[in-house]
CSV table of C-alpha atoms (C1' of nucleotides) in Angstrom, one decimal:
chain,number,residue,atom,x,y,z
P,21,UNK,CA,108.9,138.9,33.3
P,22,UNK,CA,107.8,136.0,35.3
P,23,UNK,CA,104.2,134.7,35.9
P,24,UNK,CA,103.2,133.8,39.1
P,25,UNK,CA,100.1,131.2,39.8
P,26,UNK,CA,98.7,129.6,43.3
P,27,UNK,CA,97.6,126.8,42.9
P,28,UNK,CA,93.7,127.4,42.9
P,29,UNK,CA,94.3,129.2,39.8
P,30,UNK,CA,95.7,126.1,38.0
P,31,UNK,CA,93.1,123.5,39.2
P,32,UNK,CA,90.3,124.9,36.6
P,33,UNK,CA,92.9,125.3,33.8
P,34,UNK,CA,93.9,121.5,34.8
P,35,UNK,CA,90.3,120.8,34.6
P,36,UNK,CA,89.4,121.7,31.0
P,37,UNK,CA,92.4,119.7,29.7
P,38,UNK,CA,91.6,116.6,31.5
P,39,UNK,CA,88.2,117.1,30.2
P,40,UNK,CA,89.1,117.4,27.0
P,41,UNK,CA,91.9,114.6,26.5
P,42,UNK,CA,91.2,112.6,29.5
P,43,UNK,CA,93.7,110.9,31.7
P,44,UNK,CA,96.1,109.5,29.9
P,45,UNK,CA,95.4,112.0,26.8
P,46,UNK,CA,96.7,114.6,29.2
P,47,UNK,CA,100.7,115.0,29.1
P,48,UNK,CA,102.6,117.3,31.2
P,49,UNK,CA,103.4,119.4,27.7
P,50,UNK,CA,100.2,119.9,26.8
P,51,UNK,CA,99.5,121.3,29.7
P,52,UNK,CA,102.8,123.5,29.3
P,53,UNK,CA,100.9,124.0,25.8
P,54,UNK,CA,97.8,125.3,26.6
P,55,UNK,CA,98.7,127.2,29.8
P,56,UNK,CA,101.8,128.0,29.3
P,57,UNK,CA,102.7,126.7,33.0
P,58,UNK,CA,106.1,125.1,33.2
P,59,UNK,CA,107.2,121.4,35.0
P,60,UNK,CA,108.9,123.4,37.6
P,61,UNK,CA,105.7,125.2,38.9
P,62,UNK,CA,103.4,122.2,38.3
P,63,UNK,CA,105.5,120.1,40.7
P,64,UNK,CA,106.1,122.7,42.7
P,65,UNK,CA,102.2,122.7,43.7
P,66,UNK,CA,101.6,118.9,42.9
P,67,UNK,CA,104.3,117.1,44.0
P,68,UNK,CA,102.7,114.0,43.3
P,69,UNK,CA,102.6,114.7,39.7
P,70,UNK,CA,100.2,114.2,37.2
P,71,UNK,CA,97.9,112.0,39.5
P,72,UNK,CA,98.1,114.5,42.4
P,73,UNK,CA,97.2,117.3,39.4
P,74,UNK,CA,93.8,114.8,38.6
P,75,UNK,CA,93.2,114.2,42.0
P,76,UNK,CA,92.9,118.2,43.2
P,77,UNK,CA,90.3,118.2,39.5
P,78,UNK,CA,88.3,115.9,41.3
P,79,UNK,CA,88.3,117.3,44.9
P,80,UNK,CA,87.5,120.7,43.1
P,81,UNK,CA,84.6,119.0,40.8
P,82,UNK,CA,83.5,117.5,44.4
P,83,UNK,CA,83.1,120.8,46.1
P,84,UNK,CA,81.4,122.3,43.3
P,85,UNK,CA,78.9,119.9,43.0
P,86,UNK,CA,78.5,119.9,46.9
P,87,UNK,CA,77.7,123.3,47.2
P,88,UNK,CA,76.1,124.0,43.7
P,89,UNK,CA,73.8,121.0,43.6
P,90,UNK,CA,73.7,118.6,46.7
P,91,UNK,CA,73.3,121.6,49.0
P,92,UNK,CA,70.5,122.8,47.7
P,93,UNK,CA,68.7,119.6,47.5
P,94,UNK,CA,69.3,118.7,51.3
P,95,UNK,CA,67.2,121.9,52.4
P,96,UNK,CA,64.3,124.1,51.5
P,97,UNK,CA,61.5,123.6,48.7
P,98,UNK,CA,62.2,120.2,46.8
P,99,UNK,CA,60.4,121.5,43.4
P,100,UNK,CA,62.4,124.6,43.2
P,101,UNK,CA,65.8,122.5,44.4
P,102,UNK,CA,65.3,120.0,41.8
P,103,UNK,CA,64.6,122.6,39.2
P,104,UNK,CA,67.7,124.5,39.7
P,105,UNK,CA,69.2,121.3,39.5
P,106,UNK,CA,68.7,120.9,35.6
P,107,UNK,CA,69.6,124.5,34.8
P,108,UNK,CA,72.3,124.5,36.8
P,109,UNK,CA,73.6,121.4,35.3
P,110,UNK,CA,72.7,122.4,32.0
P,111,UNK,CA,74.8,125.7,32.4
P,112,UNK,CA,77.8,123.3,34.0
P,113,UNK,CA,78.0,120.7,31.5
P,114,UNK,CA,77.6,124.1,28.8
P,115,UNK,CA,74.6,122.2,26.9
P,116,UNK,CA,76.8,118.7,26.6
P,117,UNK,CA,79.7,120.6,24.9
P,118,UNK,CA,81.7,120.1,28.2
P,119,UNK,CA,81.7,116.4,29.8
P,120,UNK,CA,81.7,114.9,32.9
P,121,UNK,CA,85.1,114.0,34.4
P,122,UNK,CA,83.8,112.0,36.4
P,123,UNK,CA,81.7,110.1,34.2
P,124,UNK,CA,84.5,109.9,31.3
P,125,UNK,CA,87.4,108.6,34.4
P,126,UNK,CA,84.8,105.8,35.1
P,127,UNK,CA,84.8,103.8,31.7
P,128,UNK,CA,88.9,103.2,31.3
P,129,UNK,CA,91.4,101.8,33.3
P,130,UNK,CA,91.8,105.2,34.9
P,131,UNK,CA,88.7,104.6,37.3
P,132,UNK,CA,90.9,101.8,39.4
P,133,UNK,CA,93.4,105.0,40.2
P,134,UNK,CA,90.5,106.8,41.3
P,135,UNK,CA,87.7,104.5,42.5
P,136,UNK,CA,87.2,106.1,45.6
P,137,UNK,CA,86.5,109.5,44.3
P,138,UNK,CA,84.4,108.3,41.4
P,139,UNK,CA,82.1,106.2,43.4
P,140,UNK,CA,81.2,108.8,45.8
P,141,UNK,CA,81.0,111.5,43.5
P,142,UNK,CA,77.6,109.3,41.9
P,143,UNK,CA,76.6,108.2,45.4
P,144,UNK,CA,76.4,111.7,46.7
P,145,UNK,CA,75.0,112.6,43.8
P,146,UNK,CA,72.4,110.2,43.5
P,147,UNK,CA,71.7,110.4,47.0
P,148,UNK,CA,70.7,114.5,47.1
P,149,UNK,CA,68.3,113.6,44.3
P,150,UNK,CA,66.4,110.5,46.1
P,151,UNK,CA,66.5,113.0,49.5
P,152,UNK,CA,64.6,115.7,47.9
P,153,UNK,CA,62.3,113.4,46.2
P,154,UNK,CA,61.2,111.5,49.3
P,155,UNK,CA,61.0,115.3,50.6
P,156,UNK,CA,58.1,116.0,47.7
P,157,UNK,CA,56.5,112.7,48.3
P,158,UNK,CA,58.1,109.9,46.7
P,159,UNK,CA,58.3,106.7,48.4
P,160,UNK,CA,61.5,105.4,48.9
P,161,UNK,CA,61.9,102.8,46.4
P,162,UNK,CA,60.5,105.0,43.1
P,163,UNK,CA,62.7,108.3,44.9
P,164,UNK,CA,65.8,105.9,44.5
P,165,UNK,CA,65.1,104.7,41.1
P,166,UNK,CA,64.0,108.1,40.0
P,167,UNK,CA,67.5,109.4,41.5
P,168,UNK,CA,69.4,106.8,39.8
P,169,UNK,CA,67.9,107.3,36.2
P,170,UNK,CA,68.1,111.0,36.4
P,171,UNK,CA,71.8,111.0,37.0
P,172,UNK,CA,72.8,108.3,34.9
P,173,UNK,CA,70.5,109.9,32.2
P,174,UNK,CA,72.6,112.9,32.3
P,175,UNK,CA,75.7,111.0,31.7
P,176,UNK,CA,74.2,109.0,29.0
P,177,UNK,CA,72.9,112.5,27.4
P,178,UNK,CA,76.6,113.7,27.9
P,179,UNK,CA,77.7,110.8,25.9
P,180,UNK,CA,75.3,110.9,23.0
P,181,UNK,CA,75.1,115.1,22.5
P,182,UNK,CA,79.2,114.5,22.0
P,183,UNK,CA,78.7,111.5,20.0
P,184,UNK,CA,76.1,113.5,17.4
P,185,UNK,CA,77.8,116.5,18.2
P,186,UNK,CA,74.7,118.6,18.9
P,187,UNK,CA,73.6,119.8,21.6
P,188,UNK,CA,70.2,119.9,21.3
P,189,UNK,CA,70.0,116.4,22.3
P,190,UNK,CA,71.5,117.3,25.6
P,191,UNK,CA,68.9,120.5,26.2
P,192,UNK,CA,66.0,118.0,25.1
P,193,UNK,CA,67.4,114.8,27.2
P,194,UNK,CA,67.5,117.1,30.2
P,195,UNK,CA,64.3,118.5,29.8
P,196,UNK,CA,62.7,114.9,29.5
P,197,UNK,CA,64.0,113.8,32.9
P,198,UNK,CA,62.8,116.9,34.7
P,199,UNK,CA,59.3,116.7,33.5
P,200,UNK,CA,59.8,112.6,34.5
P,201,UNK,CA,61.0,113.3,38.2
P,202,UNK,CA,58.6,116.7,38.2
P,203,UNK,CA,55.7,114.2,37.7
P,204,UNK,CA,56.8,111.6,40.5
P,205,UNK,CA,56.5,114.6,42.8
P,206,UNK,CA,53.1,115.9,44.7
K,4,UNK,CA,107.4,77.3,17.3
K,5,UNK,CA,105.7,80.5,16.0
K,6,UNK,CA,101.8,81.2,17.0
K,7,UNK,CA,100.1,82.3,13.6
K,8,UNK,CA,97.1,85.0,13.9
K,9,UNK,CA,94.8,85.9,11.0
K,10,UNK,CA,93.6,89.5,11.4
K,11,UNK,CA,89.9,88.3,12.4
K,12,UNK,CA,91.3,86.9,15.3
K,13,UNK,CA,93.2,90.1,16.4
K,14,UNK,CA,90.3,92.5,16.1
K,15,UNK,CA,88.5,91.3,19.2
K,16,UNK,CA,91.7,91.1,21.3
K,17,UNK,CA,92.5,94.8,20.4
K,18,UNK,CA,88.6,95.8,21.3
K,19,UNK,CA,88.8,94.4,24.7
K,20,UNK,CA,91.9,96.4,25.3
K,21,UNK,CA,90.8,99.3,23.7
K,22,UNK,CA,87.7,99.4,26.2
K,23,UNK,CA,89.6,98.7,29.0
K,24,UNK,CA,92.5,101.3,28.7
K,25,UNK,CA,90.7,103.5,26.6
K,26,UNK,CA,92.2,104.9,22.9
K,27,UNK,CA,95.2,106.8,24.6
K,28,UNK,CA,95.8,104.1,27.1
K,29,UNK,CA,96.0,101.9,24.9
K,30,UNK,CA,99.9,101.4,23.9
K,31,UNK,CA,101.4,98.4,21.4
K,32,UNK,CA,103.7,97.6,24.3
K,33,UNK,CA,100.5,96.7,26.3
K,34,UNK,CA,99.1,95.2,23.5
K,35,UNK,CA,102.0,92.7,22.9
K,36,UNK,CA,102.1,92.2,26.6
K,37,UNK,CA,98.2,91.2,26.8
K,38,UNK,CA,98.0,89.0,23.7
K,39,UNK,CA,101.4,87.8,22.6
K,40,UNK,CA,101.0,89.5,19.6
K,41,UNK,CA,104.3,91.3,18.5
K,42,UNK,CA,105.2,94.4,16.7
K,43,UNK,CA,105.7,92.6,13.4
K,44,UNK,CA,102.4,90.9,13.2
K,45,UNK,CA,100.5,93.9,14.5
K,46,UNK,CA,101.9,96.5,11.6
K,47,UNK,CA,101.6,93.6,9.2
K,48,UNK,CA,97.6,93.5,9.6
K,49,UNK,CA,97.4,97.0,10.4
K,50,UNK,CA,100.2,99.4,8.7
K,51,UNK,CA,98.1,102.3,9.6
K,52,UNK,CA,99.2,101.5,13.3
K,53,UNK,CA,96.9,102.3,16.4
K,54,UNK,CA,94.5,104.2,14.3
K,55,UNK,CA,94.0,101.6,12.0
K,56,UNK,CA,93.7,99.2,14.7
K,57,UNK,CA,90.9,101.1,16.4
K,58,UNK,CA,88.9,101.6,13.1
K,59,UNK,CA,89.2,97.7,12.8
K,60,UNK,CA,87.8,97.8,15.9
K,61,UNK,CA,85.1,100.1,15.5
K,62,UNK,CA,84.1,98.4,12.5
K,63,UNK,CA,83.9,95.3,13.9
K,64,UNK,CA,81.8,96.7,16.6
K,65,UNK,CA,79.6,98.6,14.1
K,66,UNK,CA,79.1,95.2,11.9
K,67,UNK,CA,77.6,93.4,15.3
K,68,UNK,CA,75.4,95.8,16.3
K,69,UNK,CA,73.9,96.1,12.2
K,70,UNK,CA,73.2,92.4,12.4
K,71,UNK,CA,72.4,91.5,15.8
K,72,UNK,CA,70.6,94.9,16.7
K,73,UNK,CA,69.8,97.4,13.9
K,74,UNK,CA,68.3,94.7,11.0
K,75,UNK,CA,66.5,92.7,13.8
K,76,UNK,CA,64.7,95.8,14.6
K,77,UNK,CA,63.8,97.0,11.1
K,78,UNK,CA,61.8,93.5,10.5
K,79,UNK,CA,59.3,91.4,12.0
K,80,UNK,CA,57.2,91.8,15.1
K,81,UNK,CA,58.7,95.1,17.0
K,82,UNK,CA,57.7,94.5,20.8
K,83,UNK,CA,59.7,91.6,20.2
K,84,UNK,CA,62.7,93.0,18.5
K,85,UNK,CA,62.8,95.5,20.9
K,86,UNK,CA,62.7,93.0,23.6
K,87,UNK,CA,65.2,91.4,22.1
K,88,UNK,CA,67.7,94.3,22.1
K,89,UNK,CA,67.4,94.9,25.8
K,90,UNK,CA,69.0,91.2,26.5
K,91,UNK,CA,71.3,91.1,23.7
K,92,UNK,CA,72.5,94.6,25.2
K,93,UNK,CA,72.4,93.5,28.6
K,94,UNK,CA,74.1,90.2,27.3
K,95,UNK,CA,76.8,92.4,25.1
K,96,UNK,CA,77.7,95.0,27.7
K,97,UNK,CA,78.2,91.9,30.3
K,98,UNK,CA,75.7,93.6,32.4
K,99,UNK,CA,77.6,96.7,32.5
K,100,UNK,CA,81.0,95.6,33.4
K,101,UNK,CA,81.8,95.6,29.7
K,102,UNK,CA,81.8,99.3,28.3
K,103,UNK,CA,80.6,100.5,25.2
K,104,UNK,CA,84.0,101.5,23.2
K,105,UNK,CA,81.7,104.0,21.3
K,106,UNK,CA,80.5,105.8,23.6
K,107,UNK,CA,83.8,106.1,25.5
K,108,UNK,CA,85.6,107.3,22.2
K,109,UNK,CA,82.9,110.2,22.1
K,110,UNK,CA,84.1,111.6,25.5
K,111,UNK,CA,87.6,112.8,24.7
K,112,UNK,CA,89.6,113.7,21.8
K,113,UNK,CA,89.4,110.6,20.3
K,114,UNK,CA,85.9,111.8,18.9
K,115,UNK,CA,87.6,114.2,16.8
K,116,UNK,CA,89.3,111.0,15.1
K,117,UNK,CA,86.5,108.6,14.7
K,118,UNK,CA,83.7,111.4,14.6
K,119,UNK,CA,82.2,109.9,11.3
K,120,UNK,CA,81.9,106.7,12.8
K,121,UNK,CA,81.1,107.5,16.4
K,122,UNK,CA,78.2,109.4,14.8
K,123,UNK,CA,77.0,106.8,12.7
K,124,UNK,CA,77.0,104.4,15.2
K,125,UNK,CA,74.2,106.6,17.5
K,126,UNK,CA,72.6,107.8,14.4
K,127,UNK,CA,71.7,104.2,13.2
K,128,UNK,CA,71.0,103.0,16.6
K,129,UNK,CA,68.7,105.5,17.3
K,130,UNK,CA,66.9,105.8,14.2
K,131,UNK,CA,66.8,101.4,14.4
K,132,UNK,CA,64.8,101.8,17.8
K,133,UNK,CA,62.6,104.9,16.7
K,134,UNK,CA,61.2,103.1,13.0
K,135,UNK,CA,60.6,100.0,15.4
K,136,UNK,CA,58.4,102.1,17.5
K,137,UNK,CA,57.0,103.6,14.6
K,138,UNK,CA,55.4,100.3,13.6
K,139,UNK,CA,55.0,99.6,17.4
K,140,UNK,CA,52.5,102.8,16.5
K,141,UNK,CA,54.2,105.6,18.3
K,142,UNK,CA,54.0,108.9,16.8
K,143,UNK,CA,57.0,110.2,15.0
K,144,UNK,CA,57.8,112.8,17.3
K,145,UNK,CA,57.1,110.1,20.3
K,146,UNK,CA,59.1,107.8,18.8
K,147,UNK,CA,62.1,109.7,18.0
K,148,UNK,CA,62.2,111.1,21.9
K,149,UNK,CA,62.1,107.3,23.0
K,150,UNK,CA,64.4,106.0,21.0
K,151,UNK,CA,66.9,108.9,22.1
K,152,UNK,CA,66.3,108.4,25.5
K,153,UNK,CA,66.9,104.5,25.5
K,154,UNK,CA,69.9,104.6,23.4
K,155,UNK,CA,70.9,107.5,26.0
K,156,UNK,CA,70.2,105.8,28.8
K,157,UNK,CA,71.9,102.7,28.3
K,158,UNK,CA,75.2,104.8,27.7
K,159,UNK,CA,74.4,106.5,31.3
K,160,UNK,CA,73.5,103.3,32.6
K,161,UNK,CA,76.9,101.8,31.7
K,162,UNK,CA,79.4,104.9,33.3
K,163,UNK,CA,77.0,104.9,36.2
K,164,UNK,CA,77.5,101.2,36.7
K,165,UNK,CA,81.1,101.3,36.5
K,166,UNK,CA,81.5,104.1,38.8
K,167,UNK,CA,79.6,102.5,41.4
K,168,UNK,CA,81.1,98.8,40.2
K,169,UNK,CA,77.5,97.5,40.8
K,170,UNK,CA,76.2,95.3,38.1
K,171,UNK,CA,72.8,95.6,39.5
K,172,UNK,CA,72.7,99.1,38.5
K,173,UNK,CA,72.9,98.4,35.0
K,174,UNK,CA,70.4,95.7,34.8
K,175,UNK,CA,67.9,98.1,36.6
K,176,UNK,CA,68.5,100.7,34.5
K,177,UNK,CA,68.0,98.6,31.5
K,178,UNK,CA,64.6,96.9,32.6
K,179,UNK,CA,63.2,101.0,33.9
K,180,UNK,CA,63.9,101.9,30.3
K,181,UNK,CA,62.4,98.6,28.6
K,182,UNK,CA,59.5,99.5,31.1
K,183,UNK,CA,59.3,102.9,29.5
K,184,UNK,CA,59.3,101.8,25.8
K,185,UNK,CA,56.6,98.9,26.5
K,186,UNK,CA,54.5,101.1,27.3
K,187,UNK,CA,54.8,103.5,25.0
K,188,UNK,CA,54.0,100.7,22.2
K,189,UNK,CA,50.2,99.8,21.4
Y,27,DC,C1',118.1,147.9,52.3
Y,28,DA,C1',118.9,143.2,52.7
Y,29,DA,C1',117.5,138.8,53.8
Y,30,DT,C1',114.3,134.7,52.7
Y,31,DC,C1',111.9,131.9,50.6
Y,32,DA,C1',107.9,130.7,47.3
Y,33,DT,C1',108.0,130.5,42.4
Y,34,DT,C1',109.7,129.4,38.1
Y,35,DG,C1',112.4,127.9,33.6
Y,36,DT,C1',116.1,125.2,31.8
Y,37,DA,C1',118.8,121.3,31.7
Y,38,DC,C1',118.6,116.6,32.4
Y,39,DC,C1',117.1,111.3,33.6
Y,40,DG,C1',115.7,107.1,31.7
Y,41,DA,C1',111.6,104.9,30.1
Y,42,DT,C1',108.1,104.2,26.9
Y,43,DC,C1',106.3,106.3,23.4
Y,44,DG,C1',104.4,104.7,17.8
Y,45,DG,C1',106.4,103.3,13.9
Y,46,DT,C1',110.1,101.2,10.4
Y,47,DA,C1',113.3,97.9,8.5
Y,48,DC,C1',114.6,93.5,7.9
Y,49,DA,C1',116.1,88.8,8.2
Y,50,DA,C1',114.2,84.6,10.0
Y,51,DT,C1',110.5,81.1,10.0
Y,52,DG,C1',107.5,78.1,8.3
Y,53,DG,C1',102.9,76.5,6.1
Y,54,DA,C1',101.2,75.8,1.4
Y,55,DA,C1',101.3,74.9,-3.1
Y,56,DG,C1',103.7,73.0,-7.2
V,18,DC,C1',111.3,68.7,-2.0
V,19,DT,C1',111.5,72.9,-3.4
V,20,DT,C1',109.6,77.2,-3.8
V,21,DC,C1',107.1,81.2,-2.6
V,22,DC,C1',105.2,84.3,0.4
V,23,DA,C1',102.1,85.4,4.1
V,24,DT,C1',103.4,86.1,9.0
V,25,DT,C1',106.1,87.0,12.9
V,26,DG,C1',110.6,88.3,16.2
V,27,DT,C1',114.3,91.3,16.8
V,28,DA,C1',116.8,95.5,17.0
V,29,DC,C1',116.1,99.7,15.8
V,30,DC,C1',114.7,104.8,15.1
V,31,DG,C1',113.3,109.6,17.0
V,32,DA,C1',110.1,111.8,19.8
V,33,DT,C1',107.8,112.0,23.7
V,34,DC,C1',106.4,110.7,28.2
V,35,DG,C1',106.5,111.7,33.8
V,36,DG,C1',109.7,113.2,36.9
V,37,DT,C1',113.9,115.5,39.1
V,38,DA,C1',117.5,118.7,40.6
V,39,DC,C1',118.6,123.0,41.1
V,40,DA,C1',119.9,128.1,39.7
V,41,DA,C1',117.3,132.1,38.8
V,42,DT,C1',114.0,135.1,39.6
V,43,DG,C1',111.4,138.9,42.3
V,44,DA,C1',107.7,139.7,45.6
V,45,DT,C1',107.3,139.9,50.6
V,46,DT,C1',109.2,140.5,55.4
V,47,DG,C1',111.6,142.5,58.7
DNA sequence: CAATCATTGTACCGATCGGTACAATGGAAG
DNA sequence: CTTCCATTGTACCGATCGGTACAATGATTG
């Protein structure tokens, strides 16, 4: 009896582990312990080891946001796209029970290792929101400021709701942010 | 030749290391490497090892916020106290170059270990801001919402400014938050 | 059926982990 | 000067770290 994986099956499992334990806190033995996947398989799919695993996870996160968040914001009705973003984000982060891996990596020295991917993620997210706001009638400066505030607000809400162990904090924060951006559109 | 420390000298050094490397990323050997303090001294002052070191750091952070942030918010002119908070926070976090250790700990499994201290930190911070806002004329609900938004906003700004490696993001975010709270006071 | 080859489990590597034991050190107090 | 004791450096512990080597496995292909 032998379970056979492919790379695409493993990445989401790794994602959850890196999310919960952080980059340094994630060890190969804990990956094996939680997933049943041995070192043989892990190094077969990720010859670069832990760093390549984390990079693959970041790439998958990026791909998900690209199709689920950034692209919808770039076309169609801006009001609707932004409204959809809030609900998608609330689902994705499971109302604050799931953290943002990219944000978490940004906080400690892990940032140095993945600086490019981390920077890109936030730049593109903010830019997508900004462009939607401009299409909705905001001035350039106001749109940028609100986009930054929205993305930062989500990150802050994640920290706070986890710190207080209170999902309501996240949902409430997202609602407040949604109202603020909504009020700026016309 | 022998350098002699006392506990109070060591804690701030540990704080910076935990901030930069995270709890899991901080090893005893890296502490020694960065500070010159050997294991003998570390275990003399912190018999509980790494966990006690981190707890001591959290306690010191708490003490600092208590005297520099929470207490001023509880008495005197509310406008002035809140204005002072923004500048003190901006200095403390070095315009986003220095992260919030408590927020960082909240994001990964480190939270479990220090859940009580982490929860307290944010509860007390939010409550201090809330009470100042109430004194400044806000309704109870509005004050709580704004206080949460302010504290979460700071955390988000730290994540974002580090991710983008851009201090201006932090300063700008804090200014925006300051204006929002200011507008709600009368 | 035979051959191939992607995938996996196991055994191992040196380095580092957090932690302990303890003797040497040296400043402070009598 | 001597005693004391807080503080420190060093040597060591078993466990775990990330990573490598390689033979066994077994599904796919011809």
